Short mmCIF file of C-alpha atoms in Angstrom, two decimals:
data_model
loop_
_atom_site.label_atom_id
_atom_site.label_comp_id
_atom_site.label_asym_id
_atom_site.label_seq_id
_atom_site.Cartn_x
_atom_site.Cartn_y
_atom_site.Cartn_z
CA UNK C 1187 0.07 0.35 0.10
CA UNK C 1188 2.67 2.33 1.07
CA UNK C 1189 4.02 2.60 -2.62
CA UNK C 1190 0.50 3.11 -4.13
CA UNK C 1191 0.37 5.92 -1.71
CA UNK C 1192 3.52 7.16 -2.95
CA UNK C 1193 3.06 7.68 -6.48
CA UNK C 1194 0.79 10.76 -7.05
CA UNK C 1195 3.95 12.41 -4.94
CA UNK C 1196 6.60 11.19 -7.42
CA UNK C 1197 4.76 11.98 -10.69
CA UNK C 1198 4.11 15.30 -9.59
CA UNK C 1199 7.78 15.68 -8.62
CA UNK C 1200 8.76 13.88 -12.07
CA UNK C 1201 6.33 16.91 -13.75
CA UNK C 1202 8.21 19.82 -11.72
CA UNK C 1203 11.75 18.77 -12.25
CA UNK C 1204 13.94 19.72 -15.02
CA UNK C 1205 14.61 17.34 -17.52
CA UNK C 1206 18.17 15.88 -17.51
CA UNK C 1207 19.79 14.15 -20.44
CA UNK C 1208 19.97 10.82 -20.67
CA UNK C 1209 23.42 10.85 -20.36
CA UNK C 1210 25.06 13.09 -17.80
CA UNK C 1211 27.88 14.96 -18.90
CA UNK C 1212 31.11 15.38 -16.38
CA UNK C 1213 33.81 18.00 -17.21
CA UNK C 1214 36.90 17.47 -14.71
CA UNK C 1215 39.66 20.40 -14.43
CA UNK C 1216 43.06 19.52 -12.84
CA UNK C 1217 43.43 22.57 -10.97
CA UNK C 1218 46.84 23.90 -9.29
CA UNK C 1219 45.57 24.86 -5.75
CA UNK C 1220 43.56 24.87 -3.26
CA UNK C 1221 41.23 28.12 -2.61
CA UNK C 1222 40.90 29.93 0.74
CA UNK C 1223 37.28 30.00 0.53
CA UNK C 1224 34.35 31.30 -2.05
CA UNK C 1225 33.68 34.99 -0.82
CA UNK C 1226 35.35 36.05 -3.36
CA UNK C 1227 35.55 40.01 -1.88
CA UNK C 1228 38.39 38.82 0.69
CA UNK C 1229 40.81 37.43 -2.17
CA UNK C 1230 42.75 38.67 -5.10
CA UNK C 1231 44.63 35.29 -6.34
CA UNK C 1232 43.36 33.39 -9.44
CA UNK C 1233 43.03 30.49 -7.46
CA UNK C 1234 40.48 31.59 -5.32
CA UNK C 1235 38.79 33.46 -8.00
CA UNK C 1236 38.83 30.14 -10.35
CA UNK C 1237 36.99 27.91 -7.71
CA UNK C 1238 34.32 30.97 -7.26
CA UNK C 1239 33.68 31.60 -10.98
CA UNK C 1240 31.06 28.91 -11.61
CA UNK C 1241 29.08 30.12 -8.87
CA UNK C 1242 28.34 33.83 -9.47
CA UNK C 1243 27.82 36.77 -11.59
CA UNK C 1244 28.15 40.19 -11.46
CA UNK C 1245 26.11 43.62 -13.07
CA UNK C 1246 28.92 43.33 -15.49
CA UNK C 1247 31.14 40.63 -17.38
CA UNK C 1248 34.08 40.06 -19.43
CA UNK C 1249 33.23 38.36 -22.53
CA UNK C 1250 34.73 35.12 -22.34
CA UNK C 1251 38.39 35.50 -23.92
CA UNK C 1252 38.62 38.64 -24.50
CA UNK C 1253 38.30 41.97 -22.53
CA UNK C 1254 35.49 43.89 -23.66
CA UNK C 1255 32.39 44.12 -21.03
CA UNK C 1256 29.19 43.15 -21.26
CA UNK C 1257 25.92 42.91 -19.73
CA UNK C 1258 25.27 40.39 -16.86
CA UNK C 1259 23.01 40.88 -13.94
CA UNK C 1260 22.50 44.29 -15.06
CA UNK C 1261 20.97 44.09 -18.71
CA UNK C 1262 22.04 47.54 -19.31
CA UNK C 1263 23.47 51.11 -17.65
CA UNK C 1264 23.29 54.97 -17.73
CA UNK C 1265 25.91 56.99 -16.50
CA UNK C 1266 25.53 61.01 -15.79
CA UNK C 1267 27.18 63.43 -18.04
CA UNK C 1268 29.67 64.24 -14.86
CA UNK C 1269 30.72 60.47 -14.87
CA UNK C 1270 29.51 60.54 -11.17
CA UNK C 1271 26.44 58.49 -10.92
CA UNK C 1272 25.83 55.25 -12.72
CA UNK C 1273 22.37 53.74 -13.01
CA UNK C 1274 22.08 49.68 -13.70
CA UNK C 1275 19.07 48.21 -14.78
CA UNK C 1276 18.86 44.91 -13.38
CA UNK C 1277 17.84 41.15 -14.74
CA UNK C 1278 14.40 40.51 -13.55
CA UNK C 1279 13.54 36.31 -12.81
CA UNK C 1280 17.26 35.47 -11.74
CA UNK C 1281 17.19 32.89 -9.26
CA UNK C 1282 19.56 32.15 -6.17
CA UNK C 1283 21.10 28.53 -5.90
CA UNK C 1284 19.63 26.59 -2.56
CA UNK C 1285 21.35 24.17 -0.47
CA UNK C 1286 20.51 21.59 2.30
CA UNK C 1287 20.09 24.79 4.76
CA UNK C 1288 18.54 27.54 2.94
CA UNK C 1289 16.03 27.92 -0.19
CA UNK C 1290 15.81 31.47 -1.27
CA UNK C 1291 11.97 33.32 -1.58
CA UNK C 1292 12.70 35.57 -4.17
CA UNK C 1293 14.60 35.69 -7.07
CA UNK C 1294 17.43 38.25 -7.32
CA UNK C 1295 16.86 42.11 -7.16
CA UNK C 1296 18.47 45.49 -5.90
CA UNK C 1297 18.73 44.63 -2.28
CA UNK C 1298 21.28 41.76 -3.39
CA UNK C 1299 23.39 44.77 -4.72
CA UNK C 1300 23.36 46.93 -1.88
CA UNK C 1301 24.17 43.93 0.47
CA UNK C 1302 26.90 42.74 -1.68
CA UNK C 1303 28.65 46.75 -1.84
CA UNK C 1304 27.69 48.14 1.43
CA UNK C 1305 29.15 45.46 3.21
CA UNK C 1306 32.49 46.40 1.52
CA UNK C 1307 31.81 49.87 2.17
CA UNK C 1308 30.74 50.27 5.48
CA UNK C 1309 32.46 49.02 8.28
CA UNK C 1310 29.77 48.89 10.91
CA UNK C 1311 28.01 46.89 8.36
CA UNK C 1312 25.75 43.94 10.27
CA UNK C 1313 27.46 41.38 8.45
CA UNK C 1314 30.41 42.89 8.37
CA UNK C 1315 30.75 42.99 12.02
CA UNK C 1316 29.00 39.46 12.01
CA UNK C 1317 31.73 38.00 9.96
CA UNK C 1318 34.78 40.58 9.91
CA UNK C 1319 36.86 40.42 6.96
CA UNK C 1320 39.29 42.60 4.54
CA UNK C 1321 38.29 43.05 1.18
CA UNK C 1322 41.92 44.10 -0.38
CA UNK C 1323 40.56 44.65 -3.89
CA UNK C 1324 37.98 46.56 -3.04
CA UNK C 1325 40.09 48.75 -0.76
CA UNK C 1326 43.32 48.63 -3.35
CA UNK C 1327 41.25 50.29 -6.20
CA UNK C 1328 40.26 53.24 -3.94
CA UNK C 1329 36.47 51.91 -4.26
CA UNK C 1330 35.87 52.46 -0.19
CA UNK C 1331 36.72 56.18 -0.63
CA UNK C 1332 35.18 57.15 -4.24
CA UNK C 1333 31.68 55.29 -3.68
CA UNK C 1334 29.66 57.73 -2.25
CA UNK C 1335 26.79 55.55 -1.67
CA UNK C 1336 24.35 53.45 -3.42
CA UNK C 1337 20.73 53.47 -3.65
CA UNK C 1338 17.59 51.45 -4.47
CA UNK C 1339 16.05 53.39 -6.97
CA UNK C 1340 12.73 50.47 -7.12
CA UNK C 1341 13.65 46.53 -7.10
CA UNK C 1342 15.34 46.12 -10.52
CA UNK C 1343 17.29 49.45 -10.24
CA UNK C 1344 19.99 50.59 -8.57
CA UNK C 1345 22.35 53.65 -8.78
CA UNK C 1346 26.04 54.22 -7.61
CA UNK C 1347 27.42 57.83 -6.86
CA UNK C 1348 30.79 58.28 -7.12
CA UNK C 1349 32.80 61.15 -5.38
CA UNK C 1350 35.11 61.81 -8.52
CA UNK C 1351 34.85 60.36 -11.74
CA UNK C 1352 36.62 56.49 -12.03
CA UNK C 1353 37.69 56.05 -15.67
CA UNK C 1354 37.91 52.16 -14.72
CA UNK C 1355 34.48 51.68 -13.05
CA UNK C 1356 32.76 49.60 -15.01
CA UNK C 1357 35.69 47.74 -15.68
CA UNK C 1358 36.62 47.26 -12.29
CA UNK C 1359 33.19 45.98 -10.94
CA UNK C 1360 33.34 43.20 -13.98
CA UNK C 1361 36.03 41.37 -11.81
CA UNK C 1362 35.55 38.46 -9.32
CA UNK C 1363 35.71 40.83 -6.25
CA UNK C 1364 32.23 42.65 -6.97
CA UNK C 1365 30.57 38.87 -7.30
CA UNK C 1366 26.68 39.46 -6.22
CA UNK C 1367 25.97 37.65 -3.39
CA UNK C 1368 22.32 36.88 -1.44
CA UNK C 1369 21.33 39.63 0.97
CA UNK C 1370 18.19 37.13 2.46
CA UNK C 1371 21.10 34.12 2.33
CA UNK C 1372 23.45 36.45 4.28
CA UNK C 1373 20.49 37.45 7.03
CA UNK C 1374 19.68 33.28 7.08
CA UNK C 1375 23.53 32.94 8.28
CA UNK C 1376 23.23 35.58 10.88
CA UNK C 1377 20.03 34.43 12.19
CA UNK C 1378 21.55 30.66 12.65
CA UNK C 1379 25.05 31.86 13.85
CA UNK C 1380 26.99 30.84 11.15
CA UNK C 1381 28.18 34.19 8.88
CA UNK C 1382 31.05 32.52 7.80
CA UNK C 1383 29.39 29.95 5.98
CA UNK C 1384 29.01 32.37 2.86
CA UNK C 1385 32.68 31.45 2.39
CA UNK C 1386 32.22 27.87 2.88
CA UNK C 1387 28.73 27.05 1.52
CA UNK C 1388 28.46 29.88 -1.05
CA UNK C 1389 25.20 30.77 -2.75
CA UNK C 1390 25.14 32.62 -5.91
CA UNK C 1391 23.17 32.80 -9.17
CA UNK C 1392 25.92 31.46 -11.35
CA UNK C 1393 26.29 28.99 -14.13
CA UNK C 1394 27.12 25.81 -11.19
CA UNK C 1395 25.97 24.79 -8.09
CA UNK C 1396 28.19 24.03 -5.23
CA UNK C 1397 28.29 20.75 -4.03
CA UNK C 1398 31.13 20.03 -1.66
CA UNK C 1399 34.92 21.17 -1.35
CA UNK C 1400 37.72 18.76 0.39
CA UNK C 1401 41.05 20.57 0.48
CA UNK C 1402 44.00 20.03 -1.26
CA UNK C 1403 41.86 17.25 -3.28
CA UNK C 1404 38.82 18.45 -5.05
CA UNK C 1405 35.69 20.59 -5.41
CA UNK C 1406 32.33 19.49 -6.89
CA UNK C 1407 29.86 21.72 -8.58
CA UNK C 1408 26.56 20.77 -10.48
CA UNK C 1409 25.11 22.41 -13.76
CA UNK C 1410 22.63 25.01 -12.85
CA UNK C 1411 18.89 23.68 -14.50
CA UNK C 1412 17.40 27.09 -13.26
CA UNK C 1413 20.15 29.46 -14.54
CA UNK C 1414 18.78 32.54 -16.21
CA UNK C 1415 20.88 31.73 -19.28
CA UNK C 1416 20.60 28.18 -19.41
CA UNK C 1417 22.12 27.50 -22.73
CA UNK C 1418 25.40 28.27 -21.39
CA UNK C 1419 25.10 25.07 -18.64
CA UNK C 1420 26.59 22.36 -21.06
CA UNK C 1421 27.93 20.31 -18.23
CA UNK C 1422 26.10 18.56 -15.74
CA UNK C 1423 29.01 17.96 -13.59
CA UNK C 1424 32.18 19.79 -13.21
CA UNK C 1425 34.77 18.86 -10.72
CA UNK C 1426 37.99 20.72 -9.98
CA UNK C 1427 40.44 18.01 -8.88
CA UNK C 1428 43.47 19.82 -6.86
CA UNK C 1429 46.91 18.74 -7.82
CA UNK C 1430 50.04 21.06 -7.29
CA UNK C 1431 52.53 18.89 -9.28
CA UNK C 1432 52.12 20.30 -12.89
CA UNK C 1433 53.61 16.56 -14.13
CA UNK C 1434 50.75 14.47 -12.00
CA UNK C 1435 47.94 17.14 -13.63
CA UNK C 1436 49.77 16.40 -16.73
CA UNK C 1437 49.53 12.58 -16.31
CA UNK C 1438 46.22 12.77 -15.50
CA UNK C 1439 45.01 15.01 -18.64
CA UNK C 1440 46.87 12.16 -20.73
CA UNK C 1441 44.90 9.30 -18.98
CA UNK C 1442 41.35 11.11 -19.63
CA UNK C 1443 40.91 11.67 -15.66
CA UNK C 1444 40.78 15.10 -16.45
CA UNK C 1445 39.73 17.07 -19.32
CA UNK C 1446 41.14 20.51 -19.14
CA UNK C 1447 44.60 21.54 -16.75
CA UNK C 1448 46.85 24.61 -16.58
CA UNK C 1449 50.30 25.78 -16.19
CA UNK C 1450 52.18 23.20 -17.87
CA UNK C 1451 55.86 22.89 -17.28
CA UNK C 1452 57.73 24.72 -20.19
CA UNK C 1453 59.21 21.26 -20.99
CA UNK C 1454 56.44 19.50 -21.57
CA UNK C 1455 54.94 21.32 -23.86
CA UNK C 1456 56.95 19.55 -27.34
CA UNK C 1457 55.49 16.14 -26.15
CA UNK C 1458 52.02 18.06 -25.60
CA UNK C 1459 51.84 19.47 -29.05
CA UNK C 1460 52.49 15.93 -30.27
CA UNK C 1461 49.75 13.73 -28.51
CA UNK C 1462 46.97 13.17 -30.89
CA UNK C 1463 44.35 13.06 -28.11
CA UNK C 1464 45.32 16.80 -26.81
CA UNK C 1465 45.05 20.58 -27.81
CA UNK C 1466 47.36 23.13 -26.65
CA UNK C 1467 46.03 26.70 -26.94
CA UNK C 1468 48.28 29.67 -26.69
CA UNK C 1469 48.06 32.97 -26.19
CA UNK C 1470 50.60 36.16 -25.42
CA UNK C 1471 50.70 36.38 -21.39
CA UNK C 1472 48.62 39.37 -19.97
CA UNK C 1473 50.57 39.19 -17.31
CA UNK C 1474 54.26 39.71 -15.29
CA UNK C 1475 56.67 37.84 -12.94
CA UNK C 1476 58.72 40.09 -11.00
CA UNK C 1477 60.61 40.64 -7.76
CA UNK C 1478 59.44 42.62 -4.81
CA UNK C 1479 61.73 44.33 -2.61
CA UNK C 1480 60.17 45.32 0.37
CA UNK C 1481 60.88 48.84 0.91
CA UNK C 1482 60.25 49.02 4.92
CA UNK C 1483 63.14 46.36 5.58
CA UNK C 1484 66.71 47.23 5.75
CA UNK C 1485 68.49 47.30 3.33
CA UNK C 1486 65.82 47.63 1.17
CA UNK C 1487 64.45 51.07 1.80
CA UNK C 1488 67.59 52.35 0.11
CA UNK C 1489 67.50 52.86 -3.45
CA UNK C 1490 71.17 52.15 -4.02
CA UNK C 1491 70.56 48.50 -2.50
CA UNK C 1492 67.39 47.96 -4.65
CA UNK C 1493 69.39 49.35 -7.89
CA UNK C 1494 72.35 46.81 -6.91
CA UNK C 1495 70.06 43.98 -6.60
CA UNK C 1496 68.73 44.83 -9.82
CA UNK C 1497 71.32 45.03 -11.93
CA UNK C 1498 72.65 41.69 -10.71
CA UNK C 1499 69.82 39.69 -11.56
CA UNK C 1500 70.59 37.85 -14.97
CA UNK C 1501 67.31 37.84 -16.76
CA UNK C 1502 68.30 36.03 -19.85
CA UNK C 1503 69.56 33.47 -17.54
CA UNK C 1504 66.05 33.02 -15.86
CA UNK C 1505 64.09 33.44 -18.84
CA UNK C 1506 66.20 30.37 -20.74
CA UNK C 1507 66.16 27.88 -17.76
CA UNK C 1508 62.93 28.89 -16.00
CA UNK C 1509 61.06 30.10 -18.64
CA UNK C 1510 62.60 27.85 -21.57
CA UNK C 1511 62.24 30.97 -24.03
CA UNK C 1512 58.11 30.43 -23.48
CA UNK C 1513 57.87 34.47 -23.02
CA UNK C 1514 60.01 37.36 -23.07
CA UNK C 1515 62.00 39.68 -20.76
CA UNK C 1516 60.12 42.29 -18.93
CA UNK C 1517 61.62 45.87 -18.41
CA UNK C 1518 57.98 47.86 -17.30
CA UNK C 1519 56.05 46.81 -14.38
CA UNK C 1520 52.92 45.83 -17.03
CA UNK C 1521 52.83 44.24 -20.20
CA UNK C 1522 53.86 45.49 -23.58
CA UNK C 1523 49.74 44.25 -24.32
CA UNK C 1524 48.90 47.27 -22.04
CA UNK C 1525 47.54 50.11 -23.86
CA UNK C 1526 49.83 52.96 -22.16
CA UNK C 1527 52.92 51.23 -22.19
CA UNK C 1528 56.31 53.24 -22.11
CA UNK C 1529 57.96 51.50 -24.82
CA UNK C 1530 61.26 54.28 -24.38
CA UNK C 1531 62.16 52.05 -20.89
CA UNK C 1532 65.17 50.50 -20.70
CA UNK C 1533 66.45 47.88 -17.95
CA UNK C 1534 70.23 48.69 -16.62
CA UNK C 1535 72.43 46.60 -17.88
CA UNK C 1536 73.54 43.09 -16.05
CA UNK C 1537 76.19 43.96 -14.49
CA UNK C 1538 77.46 42.56 -10.98
CA UNK C 1539 80.96 44.21 -10.59
CA UNK C 1540 78.85 46.88 -11.07
CA UNK C 1541 75.97 46.58 -8.71
CA UNK C 1542 78.76 45.61 -5.92
CA UNK C 1543 80.55 48.70 -6.68
CA UNK C 1544 77.55 50.44 -5.81
CA UNK C 1545 76.95 48.84 -2.47
CA UNK C 1546 80.21 49.39 -1.77
CA UNK C 1547 79.79 52.95 -2.42
CA UNK C 1548 76.37 53.08 -0.17
CA UNK C 1549 78.75 51.75 2.62
CA UNK C 1550 76.33 48.94 2.44
CA UNK C 1551 77.90 45.40 3.66
CA UNK C 1552 75.62 42.49 2.95
CA UNK C 1553 76.84 40.83 6.64
CA UNK C 1554 73.14 39.65 7.60
CA UNK C 1555 71.15 36.81 6.21
CA UNK C 1556 68.11 37.94 4.14
CA UNK C 1557 65.34 36.11 2.93
CA UNK C 1558 64.00 35.36 -0.41
CA UNK C 1559 60.38 34.22 -0.64
CA UNK C 1560 59.45 31.53 -3.33
CA UNK C 1561 55.84 30.69 -4.08
CA UNK C 1562 54.93 26.95 -3.75
CA UNK C 1563 52.60 26.99 -6.84
CA UNK C 1564 53.40 27.26 -10.24
CA UNK C 1565 51.34 30.49 -11.87
CA UNK C 1566 51.09 31.61 -15.31
CA UNK C 1567 53.78 34.23 -14.62
CA UNK C 1568 56.23 31.99 -13.12
CA UNK C 1569 56.58 28.57 -13.82
CA UNK C 1570 58.95 27.34 -11.58
CA UNK C 1571 59.52 30.02 -8.61
CA UNK C 1572 61.83 27.43 -6.97
CA UNK C 1573 64.38 27.11 -9.51
CA UNK C 1574 64.09 31.10 -10.18
CA UNK C 1575 65.10 31.50 -6.46
CA UNK C 1576 67.60 29.39 -6.56
CA UNK C 1577 69.34 31.49 -9.38
CA UNK C 1578 68.67 34.97 -8.19
CA UNK C 1579 70.36 33.19 -4.83
CA UNK C 1580 73.29 32.48 -6.74
CA UNK C 1581 72.98 35.98 -8.53
CA UNK C 1582 72.65 37.67 -5.01
CA UNK C 1583 75.79 35.87 -3.45
CA UNK C 1584 78.20 37.51 -5.65
CA UNK C 1585 77.13 41.03 -3.78
CA UNK C 1586 77.88 39.10 -0.63
CA UNK C 1587 74.46 38.68 0.42
CA UNK C 1588 73.44 35.30 2.39
CA UNK C 1589 70.06 34.51 0.73
CA UNK C 1590 67.42 31.86 2.59
CA UNK C 1591 64.91 30.78 0.28
CA UNK C 1592 61.48 30.60 2.29
CA UNK C 1593 58.14 29.10 1.00
CA UNK C 1594 54.72 28.78 2.42
CA UNK C 1595 51.58 27.10 1.07
CA UNK C 1596 49.76 29.37 -0.97
CA UNK C 1597 47.26 31.17 1.08
CA UNK C 1598 49.85 31.28 3.88
CA UNK C 1599 52.41 32.93 1.58
CA UNK C 1600 50.24 35.83 0.34
CA UNK C 1601 48.72 36.26 3.77
CA UNK C 1602 52.35 36.58 5.17
CA UNK C 1603 53.58 39.01 2.25
CA UNK C 1604 50.81 41.28 2.70
CA UNK C 1605 51.89 41.64 6.40
CA UNK C 1606 55.35 42.15 5.10
CA UNK C 1607 56.97 39.74 6.61
CA UNK C 1608 59.40 39.04 3.87
CA UNK C 1609 62.70 40.55 2.50
CA UNK C 1610 62.34 40.47 -0.86
CA UNK C 1611 59.81 37.94 -2.53
CA UNK C 1612 58.77 36.20 -5.83
CA UNK C 1613 55.40 37.46 -7.16
CA UNK C 1614 53.12 38.37 -10.16
CA UNK C 1615 50.02 39.59 -11.40
CA UNK C 1616 47.90 38.42 -14.54
CA UNK C 1617 45.86 41.40 -15.65
CA UNK C 1618 42.18 41.23 -14.16
CA UNK C 1619 40.38 44.02 -16.31
CA UNK C 1620 42.74 45.74 -18.89
CA UNK C 1621 42.59 48.87 -17.82
CA UNK C 1622 46.25 50.26 -16.73
CA UNK C 1623 45.09 50.91 -12.92
CA UNK C 1624 44.73 47.25 -12.47
CA UNK C 1625 48.85 47.43 -12.62
CA UNK C 1626 50.22 51.10 -11.70
CA UNK C 1627 47.23 51.34 -9.00
CA UNK C 1628 46.58 47.89 -7.91
CA UNK C 1629 49.71 46.89 -7.66
CA UNK C 1630 52.07 49.66 -6.72
CA UNK C 1631 50.19 52.65 -4.96
CA UNK C 1632 50.14 53.76 -1.45
CA UNK C 1633 46.38 52.73 -1.31
CA UNK C 1634 47.74 49.04 -2.18
CA UNK C 1635 49.92 48.53 0.52
CA UNK C 1636 48.49 45.27 2.71
CA UNK C 1637 46.80 43.86 -0.23
CA UNK C 1638 48.45 43.60 -3.72
CA UNK C 1639 51.41 46.20 -3.35
CA UNK C 1640 54.07 43.54 -1.70
CA UNK C 1641 57.39 46.20 -1.65
CA UNK C 1642 55.36 47.88 0.88
CA UNK C 1643 56.20 51.10 -1.52
CA UNK C 1644 54.60 54.12 -1.14
CA UNK C 1645 55.96 57.42 -3.23
CA UNK C 1646 53.82 60.49 -3.09
CA UNK C 1647 55.19 61.68 -6.51
CA UNK C 1648 54.13 58.44 -8.26
CA UNK C 1649 50.57 58.39 -6.05
CA UNK C 1650 49.51 61.44 -7.31
CA UNK C 1651 50.17 60.97 -10.81
CA UNK C 1652 48.53 57.27 -10.59
CA UNK C 1653 44.99 59.03 -9.06
CA UNK C 1654 44.98 61.84 -11.73
CA UNK C 1655 45.27 59.04 -14.12
CA UNK C 1656 41.86 57.43 -13.53
CA UNK C 1657 40.30 60.58 -12.77
CA UNK C 1658 40.18 61.86 -16.72
CA UNK C 1659 38.27 60.19 -19.37
CA UNK C 1660 40.30 61.02 -22.04
CA UNK C 1661 42.80 58.19 -23.05
CA UNK C 1662 45.42 60.21 -24.62
CA UNK C 1663 45.60 62.09 -21.23
CA UNK C 1664 45.52 59.07 -19.20
CA UNK C 1665 48.21 57.39 -21.23
CA UNK C 1666 50.44 60.25 -20.77
CA UNK C 1667 50.39 60.65 -17.03
CA UNK C 1668 50.68 56.47 -16.54
CA UNK C 1669 54.04 56.61 -18.82
CA UNK C 1670 55.13 59.41 -16.24
CA UNK C 1671 54.46 57.19 -13.28
CA UNK C 1672 56.47 53.96 -15.35
CA UNK C 1673 58.93 56.28 -15.17
CA UNK C 1674 58.92 57.15 -11.77
CA UNK C 1675 58.65 53.73 -10.63
CA UNK C 1676 61.48 52.21 -12.82
CA UNK C 1677 63.84 55.06 -11.13
CA UNK C 1678 62.93 53.77 -7.80
CA UNK C 1679 63.38 50.56 -8.27
CA UNK C 1680 60.53 49.10 -5.86
CA UNK C 1681 60.56 45.81 -7.96
CA UNK C 1682 62.47 43.85 -10.63
CA UNK C 1683 60.16 42.91 -13.24
CA UNK C 1684 61.79 39.38 -14.79
CA UNK C 1685 59.19 38.08 -17.57
CA UNK C 1686 56.16 37.87 -19.48
CA UNK C 1687 54.77 34.18 -20.01
CA UNK C 1688 53.22 33.08 -22.64
CA UNK C 1689 50.33 30.76 -21.59
CA UNK C 1690 49.87 27.50 -22.86
CA UNK C 1691 46.54 25.46 -21.57
CA UNK C 1692 46.35 21.89 -22.63
CA UNK C 1693 42.66 20.34 -22.99
CA UNK C 1694 41.76 17.51 -24.45
CA UNK C 1695 40.02 17.22 -28.16
CA UNK C 1696 36.79 16.26 -26.29
CA UNK C 1697 36.35 19.65 -24.95
CA UNK C 1698 34.51 22.14 -26.82
CA UNK C 1699 34.20 26.34 -27.02
CA UNK C 1700 37.03 26.72 -24.17
CA UNK C 1701 38.42 30.09 -24.43
CA UNK C 1702 41.90 31.16 -22.78
CA UNK C 1703 41.35 34.52 -20.72
CA UNK C 1704 43.63 37.23 -21.00
CA UNK C 1705 43.08 37.78 -17.35
CA UNK C 1706 44.15 33.94 -16.44
CA UNK C 1707 40.42 32.81 -15.37
CA UNK C 1708 39.25 29.26 -16.34
CA UNK C 1709 35.91 29.78 -17.07
CA UNK C 1710 33.41 26.47 -18.03
CA UNK C 1711 29.93 28.16 -19.08
CA UNK C 1712 29.36 27.70 -22.75
CA UNK C 1713 31.86 25.03 -22.66
CA UNK C 1714 30.91 21.21 -23.73
CA UNK C 1715 32.70 18.06 -23.59
CA UNK C 1716 32.13 15.01 -25.96
#
């Protein structure tokens, strides 16, 4: 009798459930590291952003494989004549995800936009008080000071008012930190005393729904049957299989245990290209691998010392050994493909003898040990930080420095660098939005100390140029200001640019319509697998 009683319910559920394909499709991505969490506003690394990318949308989004901005959760937007007011018209009928603890009672609306940005703007915001976090990207771009306010015009219209013109505003809010969160879910988490679950049990509007995460092992997602653009969800199951070892990732790809991976070792590229089951997508890197000198740690607070260290770096040898010629020597603080790049800048010639002389003239005796931090993971901008560190250790020992190489787990590495524990660190950047400010403001400005300015360098002259460049909308004027800023940075040597690498992305021939992002993001909407 029990079976007969259940049957009408099962029929009703079957009618309500979205139709599933007869053969569920799965795509496995061999990723290189464990994310610190899924609350994108807290993080700046590609590892964290990649893991959150399937879950969320933003008001505006970058086109796949490009730098142009297109509508996301906003269908269109208007900008006032004075450039200070942005009015976003929101998409209707967008559903938030559900999980075991939470089912939304309403669709996405203006309240969610207000919650997302006000949490970052207001230090007294109730959710921020319940779950205290920092918002490094939001702050390093000065949005915390420049957004005067956000108002709800109606349920589907939101207006941002700025204090000053920000030529990069639309590009900036297309980035991961501006992913829209559910205000209703935040209220539910506060009521249940679990606000930190916004970071561990994420809810978004994106093409995939979070299932579970095992650190250092895997992240599992399900295709979102209620996605507002259902034609873009072409995979039923998406899995991030986490492995820090590039050779293991390639073995898994070859055995079809994953279908997409990233950051192959340069030495493996020739064999990968000959494998008939694989394709290797290639793109000029919109990236920079560099050495950051902690300008608040003596003796690196002295310009002559930084100049000497810079002159003793054998970039050509590093390019051959570390990048295996899959890239180009970097001279500047951003890549040549970024508009406003100053082509007149030149490196000081590699000259260890002159560097030693410079230290002697400055009266600097390299008596104590210095630490050189090397990343534990491969990044698009640095395929082998350990080898680069060993080569720099040899380069700087010629100046008399005793160099000790230090490393930590990736999340810890970033956290400790932000607080300035290092003497010198290997780091880098892949552009996030196509605007020069994303390099010159985000990485080297005074406001970026404590977030992405790992040199802890604050130069008033440089800072004034970068701030002014953001407040003019004419590209020619902005270019002139950014080029002056690049010249000042080159003179002051807070960093040594090392290389721009070529991005090579191996994937199975079974994968269709995967696009290599200039920003180093791995995006799986619109991607299908045989």
